[in-house]
PDB file of C-alpha atoms in Angstrom:
ATOM      1  CA  ALA Q   1       0.000   0.000   0.000  1.00  0.00           C
ATOM      2  CA  PRO Q   2       2.768   2.555   0.736  1.00  0.00           C
ATOM      3  CA  LEU Q   3       4.324   1.843  -2.669  1.00  0.00           C
ATOM      4  CA  GLU Q   4       1.001   2.298  -4.451  1.00  0.00           C
ATOM      5  CA  LEU Q   5       0.542   5.487  -2.444  1.00  0.00           C
ATOM      6  CA  ALA Q   6       3.908   6.789  -3.631  1.00  0.00           C
ATOM      7  CA  LEU Q   7       3.104   5.970  -7.246  1.00  0.00           C
ATOM      8  CA  ASP Q   8      -0.503   7.150  -7.472  1.00  0.00           C
ATOM      9  CA  PHE Q   9      -0.900   9.824  -4.795  1.00  0.00           C
ATOM     10  CA  SER Q  10       2.502  11.488  -4.510  1.00  0.00           C
ATOM     11  CA  ASP Q  11       0.886  14.892  -5.057  1.00  0.00           C
ATOM     12  CA  GLN Q  12      -1.081  14.540  -1.819  1.00  0.00           C
ATOM     13  CA  ASP Q  13       0.041  15.908   1.522  1.00  0.00           C
ATOM     14  CA  VAL Q  14       1.174  12.550   2.943  1.00  0.00           C
ATOM     15  CA  GLU Q  15       4.513  11.172   4.028  1.00  0.00           C
ATOM     16  CA  ILE Q  16       6.066   9.035   1.296  1.00  0.00           C
ATOM     17  CA  VAL Q  17       8.535   6.314   2.359  1.00  0.00           C
ATOM     18  CA  SER Q  18      11.305   5.692  -0.178  1.00  0.00           C
ATOM     19  CA  PRO Q  19      11.106   2.287  -1.923  1.00  0.00           C
ATOM     20  CA  PRO Q  20      14.560   1.074  -0.746  1.00  0.00           C
ATOM     21  CA  ASP Q  21      13.349   1.359   2.840  1.00  0.00           C
ATOM     22  CA  HIS Q  22      10.857  -1.436   2.131  1.00  0.00           C
ATOM     23  CA  ALA Q  23      13.375  -3.869   0.634  1.00  0.00           C
ATOM     24  CA  ALA Q  24      14.500  -5.463   3.909  1.00  0.00           C
ATOM     25  CA  ARG Q  25      10.912  -6.136   5.016  1.00  0.00           C
ATOM     26  CA  VAL Q  26      10.103  -7.630   1.624  1.00  0.00           C
ATOM     27  CA  ARG Q  27      13.141  -9.930   1.789  1.00  0.00           C
ATOM     28  CA  ALA Q  28      12.202 -11.090   5.288  1.00  0.00           C
ATOM     29  CA  LEU Q  29       8.725 -11.987   4.079  1.00  0.00           C
ATOM     30  CA  ALA Q  30      10.210 -13.899   1.124  1.00  0.00           C
ATOM     31  CA  VAL Q  31      12.288 -16.013   3.516  1.00  0.00           C
ATOM     32  CA  GLU Q  32       9.203 -16.782   5.613  1.00  0.00           C
ATOM     33  CA  LEU Q  33       7.186 -17.841   2.576  1.00  0.00           C
ATOM     34  CA  GLU Q  34      10.029 -20.025   1.297  1.00  0.00           C
ATOM     35  CA  ALA Q  35       9.851 -21.939   4.574  1.00  0.00           C
ATOM     36  CA  PHE Q  36       6.159 -22.605   3.941  1.00  0.00           C
ATOM     37  CA  ALA Q  37       6.897 -23.976   0.465  1.00  0.00           C
ATOM     38  CA  ALA Q  38      10.131 -25.887   1.166  1.00  0.00           C
ATOM     39  CA  PRO Q  39      10.176 -29.620   0.261  1.00  0.00           C
ATOM     40  CA  GLY Q  40      11.260 -30.344   3.829  1.00  0.00           C
ATOM     41  CA  ARG Q  41       7.773 -29.443   5.016  1.00  0.00           C
ATOM     42  CA  GLY Q  42       6.295 -32.401   3.164  1.00  0.00           C
ATOM     43  CA  ALA Q  43       5.629 -34.236   6.428  1.00  0.00           C
ATOM     44  CA  ALA Q  44       3.523 -31.317   7.611  1.00  0.00           C
ATOM     45  CA  ARG Q  45       1.141 -31.456   4.677  1.00  0.00           C
ATOM     46  CA  ARG Q  46      -1.046 -34.029   6.384  1.00  0.00           C
ATOM     47  CA  THR Q  47      -0.953 -35.675   9.761  1.00  0.00           C
ATOM     48  CA  GLN Q  48      -2.900 -38.796   8.769  1.00  0.00           C
ATOM     49  CA  ARG Q  49      -0.738 -41.568   7.285  1.00  0.00           C
ATOM     50  CA  ARG Q  50      -1.785 -43.464   4.149  1.00  0.00           C
ATOM     51  CA  VAL Q  51      -1.602 -47.183   3.424  1.00  0.00           C
ATOM     52  CA  VAL Q  52      -2.231 -48.097  -0.223  1.00  0.00           C
ATOM     53  CA  LEU Q  53      -3.192 -51.578  -1.404  1.00  0.00           C
ATOM     54  CA  ARG Q  54      -1.949 -52.305  -4.903  1.00  0.00           C
ATOM     55  CA  GLY Q  55      -1.511 -55.328  -7.157  1.00  0.00           C
ATOM     56  CA  PRO Q  56      -3.100 -57.085 -10.139  1.00  0.00           C
ATOM     57  CA  ALA Q  57      -6.807 -57.622 -10.631  1.00  0.00           C
ATOM     58  CA  ASN Q  58      -8.371 -60.478  -8.656  1.00  0.00           C
ATOM     59  CA  ALA Q  59      -5.484 -60.525  -6.173  1.00  0.00           C
ATOM     60  CA  GLY Q  60      -7.904 -60.075  -3.269  1.00  0.00           C
ATOM     61  CA  LYS Q  61      -7.168 -56.413  -2.556  1.00  0.00           C
ATOM     62  CA  SER Q  62     -10.772 -55.360  -1.935  1.00  0.00           C
ATOM     63  CA  THR Q  63     -11.479 -58.421   0.230  1.00  0.00           C
ATOM     64  CA  LEU Q  64      -8.384 -57.608   2.283  1.00  0.00           C
ATOM     65  CA  PHE Q  65      -9.434 -53.936   2.409  1.00  0.00           C
ATOM     66  CA  ASN Q  66     -12.826 -54.932   3.846  1.00  0.00           C
ATOM     67  CA  ALA Q  67     -11.265 -57.341   6.325  1.00  0.00           C
ATOM     68  CA  LEU Q  68      -8.852 -54.728   7.661  1.00  0.00           C
ATOM     69  CA  LEU Q  69     -11.666 -52.184   8.028  1.00  0.00           C
ATOM     70  CA  ARG Q  70     -14.023 -54.779   9.578  1.00  0.00           C
ATOM     71  CA  ARG Q  71     -16.817 -53.744   7.206  1.00  0.00           C
ATOM     72  CA  GLU Q  72     -17.948 -54.156   3.604  1.00  0.00           C
ATOM     73  CA  ALA Q  73     -16.526 -50.884   2.304  1.00  0.00           C
ATOM     74  CA  ALA Q  74     -15.596 -52.105  -1.180  1.00  0.00           C
ATOM     75  CA  ILE Q  75     -17.321 -54.384  -3.673  1.00  0.00           C
ATOM     76  CA  ALA Q  76     -15.362 -57.651  -3.907  1.00  0.00           C
ATOM     77  CA  SER Q  77     -15.982 -59.733  -7.026  1.00  0.00           C
ATOM     78  CA  PRO Q  78     -14.150 -62.355  -9.101  1.00  0.00           C
ATOM     79  CA  LEU Q  79     -14.768 -60.150 -12.167  1.00  0.00           C
ATOM     80  CA  ARG Q  80     -11.657 -58.310 -13.334  1.00  0.00           C
ATOM     81  CA  GLY Q  81     -11.755 -54.529 -13.009  1.00  0.00           C
ATOM     82  CA  THR Q  82     -14.494 -54.380 -10.377  1.00  0.00           C
ATOM     83  CA  THR Q  83     -12.619 -51.659  -8.468  1.00  0.00           C
ATOM     84  CA  ARG Q  84     -12.359 -48.416 -10.457  1.00  0.00           C
ATOM     85  CA  ASP Q  85     -12.295 -45.534  -8.032  1.00  0.00           C
ATOM     86  CA  VAL Q  86      -9.822 -45.064  -5.197  1.00  0.00           C
ATOM     87  CA  LEU Q  87     -11.612 -46.043  -1.976  1.00  0.00           C
ATOM     88  CA  ALA Q  88     -10.468 -45.001   1.504  1.00  0.00           C
ATOM     89  CA  GLY Q  89     -11.384 -45.868   5.056  1.00  0.00           C
ATOM     90  CA  ALA Q  90     -10.017 -45.116   8.522  1.00  0.00           C
ATOM     91  CA  TRP Q  91      -7.924 -47.906  10.074  1.00  0.00           C
ATOM     92  CA  ALA Q  92      -6.393 -47.986  13.556  1.00  0.00           C
ATOM     93  CA  ARG Q  93      -4.562 -50.394  15.812  1.00  0.00           C
ATOM     94  CA  GLY Q  94      -3.342 -49.140  19.178  1.00  0.00           C
ATOM     95  CA  ASP Q  95      -1.476 -45.866  18.670  1.00  0.00           C
ATOM     96  CA  ALA Q  96      -1.177 -46.417  14.923  1.00  0.00           C
ATOM     97  CA  ALA Q  97      -3.770 -44.877  12.606  1.00  0.00           C
ATOM     98  CA  ALA Q  98      -3.960 -44.383   8.858  1.00  0.00           C
ATOM     99  CA  TRP Q  99      -6.196 -43.989   5.843  1.00  0.00           C
ATOM    100  CA  LEU Q 100      -6.423 -47.381   4.172  1.00  0.00           C
ATOM    101  CA  VAL Q 101      -6.685 -46.946   0.392  1.00  0.00           C
ATOM    102  CA  ASP Q 102      -7.926 -49.555  -2.095  1.00  0.00           C
ATOM    103  CA  THR Q 103      -6.971 -49.134  -5.769  1.00  0.00           C
ATOM    104  CA  ALA Q 104      -7.731 -50.650  -9.166  1.00  0.00           C
ATOM    105  CA  GLY Q 105      -5.729 -53.600 -10.490  1.00  0.00           C
ATOM    106  CA  ASP Q 106      -2.460 -52.595 -12.117  1.00  0.00           C
ATOM    107  CA  ASP Q 107      -2.891 -55.002 -15.038  1.00  0.00           C
ATOM    108  CA  VAL Q 108      -6.259 -53.800 -16.362  1.00  0.00           C
ATOM    109  CA  ASP Q 109      -5.870 -51.218 -19.159  1.00  0.00           C
ATOM    110  CA  GLU Q 110      -8.277 -52.263 -21.877  1.00  0.00           C
ATOM    111  CA  ARG Q 111     -10.511 -49.178 -21.964  1.00  0.00           C
ATOM    112  CA  GLU Q 112     -10.335 -45.467 -21.242  1.00  0.00           C
ATOM    113  CA  VAL Q 113     -12.004 -45.960 -17.858  1.00  0.00           C
ATOM    114  CA  ASP Q 114      -9.228 -48.433 -16.994  1.00  0.00           C
ATOM    115  CA  ARG Q 115      -6.590 -45.839 -17.822  1.00  0.00           C
ATOM    116  CA  LEU Q 116      -8.369 -43.288 -15.639  1.00  0.00           C
ATOM    117  CA  ALA Q 117      -8.427 -45.829 -12.810  1.00  0.00           C
ATOM    118  CA  ALA Q 118      -4.703 -46.441 -13.314  1.00  0.00           C
ATOM    119  CA  ALA Q 119      -3.976 -42.709 -13.093  1.00  0.00           C
ATOM    120  CA  ALA Q 120      -5.944 -42.503  -9.833  1.00  0.00           C
ATOM    121  CA  ARG Q 121      -3.974 -45.450  -8.481  1.00  0.00           C
ATOM    122  CA  ARG Q 122      -0.655 -43.812  -9.335  1.00  0.00           C
ATOM    123  CA  ARG Q 123      -1.702 -40.617  -7.555  1.00  0.00           C
ATOM    124  CA  ALA Q 124      -2.616 -42.638  -4.463  1.00  0.00           C
ATOM    125  CA  GLU Q 125       0.703 -44.487  -4.556  1.00  0.00           C
ATOM    126  CA  ALA Q 126       2.611 -41.206  -4.761  1.00  0.00           C
ATOM    127  CA  GLU Q 127       1.115 -40.183  -1.394  1.00  0.00           C
ATOM    128  CA  ALA Q 128       1.567 -43.554   0.320  1.00  0.00           C
ATOM    129  CA  ASP Q 129       3.508 -43.986   3.543  1.00  0.00           C
ATOM    130  CA  VAL Q 130       3.092 -47.759   3.321  1.00  0.00           C
ATOM    131  CA  VAL Q 131       2.275 -49.894   0.264  1.00  0.00           C
ATOM    132  CA  LEU Q 132       0.690 -53.308   0.678  1.00  0.00           C
ATOM    133  CA  GLU Q 133       1.866 -55.217  -2.409  1.00  0.00           C
ATOM    134  CA  VAL Q 134      -0.903 -57.797  -2.751  1.00  0.00           C
ATOM    135  CA  ARG Q 135      -0.598 -61.014  -4.775  1.00  0.00           C
ATOM    136  CA  ASP Q 136      -2.599 -64.236  -5.026  1.00  0.00           C
ATOM    137  CA  ALA Q 137      -0.381 -66.797  -3.278  1.00  0.00           C
ATOM    138  CA  ARG Q 138      -1.106 -69.265  -6.067  1.00  0.00           C
ATOM    139  CA  ARG Q 139       0.385 -66.981  -8.724  1.00  0.00           C
ATOM    140  CA  ARG Q 140       3.664 -66.397  -6.885  1.00  0.00           C
ATOM    141  CA  GLY Q 141       6.319 -63.734  -7.404  1.00  0.00           C
ATOM    142  CA  TYR Q 142       6.549 -60.036  -6.563  1.00  0.00           C
ATOM    143  CA  PRO Q 143       7.900 -57.429  -8.992  1.00  0.00           C
ATOM    144  CA  GLU Q 144      10.651 -55.070  -7.966  1.00  0.00           C
ATOM    145  CA  ILE Q 145       8.697 -51.823  -8.225  1.00  0.00           C
ATOM    146  CA  PRO Q 146      10.294 -48.693  -6.697  1.00  0.00           C
ATOM    147  CA  ARG Q 147       8.036 -46.994  -4.145  1.00  0.00           C
ATOM    148  CA  GLY Q 148       9.966 -43.816  -3.395  1.00  0.00           C
ATOM    149  CA  GLY Q 149      10.011 -43.296   0.353  1.00  0.00           C
ATOM    150  CA  ALA Q 150       7.124 -45.667   1.123  1.00  0.00           C
ATOM    151  CA  THR Q 151       7.556 -48.835   3.163  1.00  0.00           C
ATOM    152  CA  VAL Q 152       6.511 -51.917   1.167  1.00  0.00           C
ATOM    153  CA  LEU Q 153       4.875 -54.920   2.833  1.00  0.00           C
ATOM    154  CA  ARG Q 154       4.243 -57.990   0.672  1.00  0.00           C
ATOM    155  CA  VAL Q 155       0.946 -59.815   1.179  1.00  0.00           C
ATOM    156  CA  ALA Q 156       0.034 -63.235  -0.220  1.00  0.00           C
ATOM    157  CA  THR Q 157      -3.736 -63.782  -0.291  1.00  0.00           C
ATOM    158  CA  PHE Q 158      -5.939 -66.885  -0.731  1.00  0.00           C
ATOM    159  CA  ALA Q 159      -3.847 -68.839   1.763  1.00  0.00           C
ATOM    160  CA  ASP Q 160      -6.794 -71.184   2.301  1.00  0.00           C
ATOM    161  CA  LEU Q 161      -6.712 -72.195  -1.374  1.00  0.00           C
ATOM    162  CA  ALA Q 162      -2.944 -72.280  -1.910  1.00  0.00           C
ATOM    163  CA  GLY Q 163      -0.900 -75.450  -1.784  1.00  0.00           C
ATOM    164  CA  PRO Q 164       2.169 -76.106   0.414  1.00  0.00           C
ATOM    165  CA  ALA Q 165       4.553 -75.165  -2.399  1.00  0.00           C
ATOM    166  CA  ASP Q 166       2.737 -71.860  -2.936  1.00  0.00           C
ATOM    167  CA  LEU Q 167       2.875 -71.031   0.767  1.00  0.00           C
ATOM    168  CA  ALA Q 168       6.565 -71.897   0.904  1.00  0.00           C
ATOM    169  CA  ALA Q 169       7.220 -69.601  -2.065  1.00  0.00           C
ATOM    170  CA  ALA Q 170       5.320 -66.781  -0.322  1.00  0.00           C
ATOM    171  CA  ALA Q 171       7.400 -67.286   2.812  1.00  0.00           C
ATOM    172  CA  ALA Q 172      10.565 -67.146   0.703  1.00  0.00           C
ATOM    173  CA  ASP Q 173       9.342 -63.815  -0.688  1.00  0.00           C
ATOM    174  CA  ASP Q 174       8.974 -62.532   2.899  1.00  0.00           C
ATOM    175  CA  ALA Q 175       5.232 -62.081   2.348  1.00  0.00           C
ATOM    176  CA  PHE Q 176       2.491 -62.091   4.959  1.00  0.00           C
ATOM    177  CA  VAL Q 177       0.219 -65.018   4.149  1.00  0.00           C
ATOM    178  CA  VAL Q 178      -3.464 -64.236   4.732  1.00  0.00           C
ATOM    179  CA  ALA Q 179      -6.908 -65.582   4.065  1.00  0.00           C
ATOM    180  CA  ALA Q 180      -8.937 -62.418   4.475  1.00  0.00           C
ATOM    181  CA  PRO Q 181     -12.470 -63.880   4.665  1.00  0.00           C
ATOM    182  CA  SER Q 182     -11.539 -66.141   7.595  1.00  0.00           C
ATOM    183  CA  GLY Q 183      -9.086 -63.701   9.205  1.00  0.00           C
ATOM    184  CA  VAL Q 184      -6.065 -66.000   8.892  1.00  0.00           C
ATOM    185  CA  GLY Q 185      -2.834 -63.991   9.110  1.00  0.00           C
ATOM    186  CA  LEU Q 186      -4.556 -60.631   9.560  1.00  0.00           C
ATOM    187  CA  ASP Q 187      -3.356 -60.140  13.126  1.00  0.00           C
ATOM    188  CA  ALA Q 188       0.301 -60.526  12.151  1.00  0.00           C
ATOM    189  CA  LEU Q 189      -0.137 -58.237   9.145  1.00  0.00           C
ATOM    190  CA  GLU Q 190      -1.813 -55.523  11.209  1.00  0.00           C
ATOM    191  CA  ALA Q 191       0.851 -55.718  13.895  1.00  0.00           C
ATOM    192  CA  LYS Q 192       3.573 -55.238  11.271  1.00  0.00           C
ATOM    193  CA  LEU Q 193       1.614 -52.426   9.641  1.00  0.00           C
ATOM    194  CA  ALA Q 194       1.260 -50.648  12.987  1.00  0.00           C
ATOM    195  CA  ARG Q 195       5.018 -50.943  13.614  1.00  0.00           C
ATOM    196  CA  ALA Q 196       5.762 -49.566  10.140  1.00  0.00           C
ATOM    197  CA  LEU Q 197       3.506 -46.570  10.726  1.00  0.00           C
ATOM    198  CA  LEU Q 198       4.904 -45.836  14.170  1.00  0.00           C
ATOM    199  CA  GLY Q 199       8.514 -46.431  13.194  1.00  0.00           C
ATOM    200  CA  ASP Q 200       9.091 -43.053  11.521  1.00  0.00           C
ATOM    201  CA  ARG Q 201       8.720 -41.033  14.698  1.00  0.00           C
ATOM    202  CA  GLY Q 202      10.586 -38.022  13.364  1.00  0.00           C
ATOM    203  CA  ALA Q 203       8.295 -37.484  10.396  1.00  0.00           C
ATOM    204  CA  GLN Q 204       5.187 -38.124  12.487  1.00  0.00           C
ATOM    205  CA  GLU Q 205       6.268 -35.656  15.186  1.00  0.00           C
ATOM    206  CA  ALA Q 206       7.026 -33.038  12.527  1.00  0.00           C
ATOM    207  CA  ALA Q 207       3.541 -33.539  11.147  1.00  0.00           C
ATOM    208  CA  ASP Q 208       1.932 -33.333  14.585  1.00  0.00           C
ATOM    209  CA  ASP Q 209       3.884 -30.175  15.507  1.00  0.00           C
ATOM    210  CA  ALA Q 210       3.211 -28.347  12.250  1.00  0.00           C
ATOM    211  CA  PRO Q 211       1.110 -25.195  12.774  1.00  0.00           C
ATOM    212  CA  PHE Q 212      -0.616 -25.589   9.419  1.00  0.00           C
ATOM    213  CA  LEU Q 213      -1.371 -28.016   6.599  1.00  0.00           C
ATOM    214  CA  VAL Q 214      -0.088 -27.196   3.099  1.00  0.00           C
ATOM    215  CA  THR Q 215      -1.565 -28.644  -0.074  1.00  0.00           C
ATOM    216  CA  ASP Q 216       0.628 -28.986  -3.169  1.00  0.00           C
ATOM    217  CA  ARG Q 217      -1.287 -26.120  -4.778  1.00  0.00           C
ATOM    218  CA  ALA Q 218      -0.807 -23.790  -1.803  1.00  0.00           C
ATOM    219  CA  ALA Q 219       2.887 -24.717  -1.508  1.00  0.00           C
ATOM    220  CA  GLY Q 220       3.357 -23.774  -5.156  1.00  0.00           C
ATOM    221  CA  LEU Q 221       1.626 -20.434  -4.619  1.00  0.00           C
ATOM    222  CA  PHE Q 222       3.803 -19.708  -1.571  1.00  0.00           C
ATOM    223  CA  ALA Q 223       6.884 -20.459  -3.699  1.00  0.00           C
ATOM    224  CA  ASP Q 224       5.645 -18.167  -6.498  1.00  0.00           C
ATOM    225  CA  ALA Q 225       5.050 -15.379  -3.989  1.00  0.00           C
ATOM    226  CA  ALA Q 226       8.505 -15.805  -2.433  1.00  0.00           C
ATOM    227  CA  THR Q 227      10.187 -15.636  -5.848  1.00  0.00           C
ATOM    228  CA  ALA Q 228       8.290 -12.473  -6.772  1.00  0.00           C
ATOM    229  CA  LEU Q 229       9.130 -10.862  -3.427  1.00  0.00           C
ATOM    230  CA  LYS Q 230      12.858 -11.512  -3.799  1.00  0.00           C
ATOM    231  CA  ARG Q 231      12.740 -10.045  -7.274  1.00  0.00           C
ATOM    232  CA  GLY Q 232      10.743  -7.106  -5.961  1.00  0.00           C
ATOM    233  CA  ALA Q 233      13.206  -6.412  -3.126  1.00  0.00           C
ATOM    234  CA  GLU Q 234      16.050  -6.180  -5.613  1.00  0.00           C
ATOM    235  CA  ALA Q 235      13.999  -3.884  -7.851  1.00  0.00           C
ATOM    236  CA  LEU Q 236      13.134  -1.595  -4.937  1.00  0.00           C
ATOM    237  CA  GLU Q 237      16.834  -1.080  -4.230  1.00  0.00           C
ATOM    238  CA  THR Q 238      18.133  -0.543  -7.760  1.00  0.00           C
ATOM    239  CA  LEU Q 239      15.296   0.026 -10.245  1.00  0.00           C
ATOM    240  CA  PRO Q 240      12.326   2.366 -10.685  1.00  0.00           C
ATOM    241  CA  PRO Q 241       9.733   1.783  -7.952  1.00  0.00           C
ATOM    242  CA  GLU Q 242       7.084   0.825 -10.530  1.00  0.00           C
ATOM    243  CA  LEU Q 243       8.992  -2.417 -11.215  1.00  0.00           C
ATOM    244  CA  GLY Q 244       9.221  -3.281  -7.539  1.00  0.00           C
ATOM    245  CA  ALA Q 245       5.540  -2.565  -7.056  1.00  0.00           C
ATOM    246  CA  SER Q 246       4.719  -4.794 -10.016  1.00  0.00           C
ATOM    247  CA  ASP Q 247       6.602  -7.716  -8.441  1.00  0.00           C
ATOM    248  CA  LEU Q 248       4.863  -7.150  -5.129  1.00  0.00           C
ATOM    249  CA  ARG Q 249       1.526  -7.230  -6.896  1.00  0.00           C
ATOM    250  CA  VAL Q 250       2.477 -10.593  -8.460  1.00  0.00           C
ATOM    251  CA  ALA Q 251       3.313 -11.900  -4.981  1.00  0.00           C
ATOM    252  CA  LEU Q 252       0.076 -10.549  -3.560  1.00  0.00           C
ATOM    253  CA  ARG Q 253      -1.952 -12.227  -6.307  1.00  0.00           C
ATOM    254  CA  ALA Q 254      -0.312 -15.559  -5.507  1.00  0.00           C
ATOM    255  CA  LEU Q 255      -1.095 -15.200  -1.806  1.00  0.00           C
ATOM    256  CA  ARG Q 256      -4.668 -14.121  -2.447  1.00  0.00           C
ATOM    257  CA  ASP Q 257      -5.074 -17.128  -4.775  1.00  0.00           C
ATOM    258  CA  VAL Q 258      -4.490 -19.371  -1.757  1.00  0.00           C
ATOM    259  CA  VAL Q 259      -7.872 -18.241  -0.407  1.00  0.00           C
ATOM    260  CA  GLY Q 260      -9.446 -17.292  -3.742  1.00  0.00           C
ATOM    261  CA  ASP Q 261      -9.682 -13.534  -3.168  1.00  0.00           C
ATOM    262  CA  ASP Q 262      -8.968 -10.638  -5.508  1.00  0.00           C
ATOM    263  CA  ALA Q 263      -6.072  -8.413  -4.492  1.00  0.00           C
ATOM    264  CA  ALA Q 264      -6.889  -5.070  -6.088  1.00  0.00           C
ATOM    265  CA  ASP Q 265      -9.716  -3.795  -3.886  1.00  0.00           C
ATOM    266  CA  PRO Q 266      -8.040  -4.546  -0.517  1.00  0.00           C
ATOM    267  CA  VAL Q 267      -5.004  -2.468  -1.533  1.00  0.00           C
ATOM    268  CA  LEU Q 268      -7.130   0.532  -2.423  1.00  0.00           C
ATOM    269  CA  ASP Q 269      -9.254   0.034   0.704  1.00  0.00           C
ATOM    270  CA  ARG Q 270      -6.142   0.148   2.855  1.00  0.00           C
ATOM    271  CA  ILE Q 271      -4.823   3.274   1.141  1.00  0.00           C
ATOM    272  CA  PHE Q 272      -8.065   5.171   1.756  1.00  0.00           C
ATOM    273  CA  ARG Q 273      -8.303   3.784   5.300  1.00  0.00           C
ATOM    274  CA  ASP Q 274      -4.754   4.697   6.398  1.00  0.00           C
ATOM    275  CA  PHE Q 275      -4.099   7.922   4.511  1.00  0.00           C
ATOM    276  CA  CYS Q 276      -6.059  11.157   4.410  1.00  0.00           C
ATOM    277  CA  ILE Q 277      -6.300  11.689   0.649  1.00  0.00           C
ATOM    278  CA  GLY Q 278      -8.829  12.545  -2.025  1.00  0.00           C
ATOM    279  CA  LYS Q 279     -10.712  15.136   0.036  1.00  0.00           C
TER     280      LYS Q 279
END
């Protein structure tokens, strides 16, 4: 507002602060906004952990999802591609809690709707703290799929239908063998899942202590504002004040976009509120 005052109302009887005097304050604000947008604040973006079930169609993901939630939250069917949307439900065991997320099979891509389901699955995987890599014990084998920073737990389903050789192969793959409908193996799987979620104490404490939650969109807007402010501070020191004011307006637009407000009217409102002009 003082910069706009200097540009638009310099002929009025008001005290005008020189643009370089604002540069230090602008730089300090840029540093603060950079902290909001820094990648290191990723743990603060949400305090609830996410566990994503993934694997091929008919691997028993939705049946396992229902068993872990203790309710029929997802439709389980022997038909391939039954699950399309990403489904989520709250899961807890002791001090461990997470959103449990069921996803579409990773080997179904025949139609456009299958490709949309695959894209939704990939987005869910990108946010996962733990991935349950689910396979039918009778099919054997787990692919080496990178999961970024997520912990991967292998799960072999249909233990009640698998033969001794299948179960031995699952054990060799370090997989948790379960039969979800009857509850076989679920207790051991949930205990391991709880330990995995509670193991990263540092990230969890950072999330719990964070004073705010930042979405990817808001983090990007904070970064845009910080960049414009740094550019504006330099302009205020060495260039015509109009250029510095322009950069500040870019920063203000980015910040107002966080809450969906327009920036122009509040600036003028503040000028007419704080300065005796236009009489």
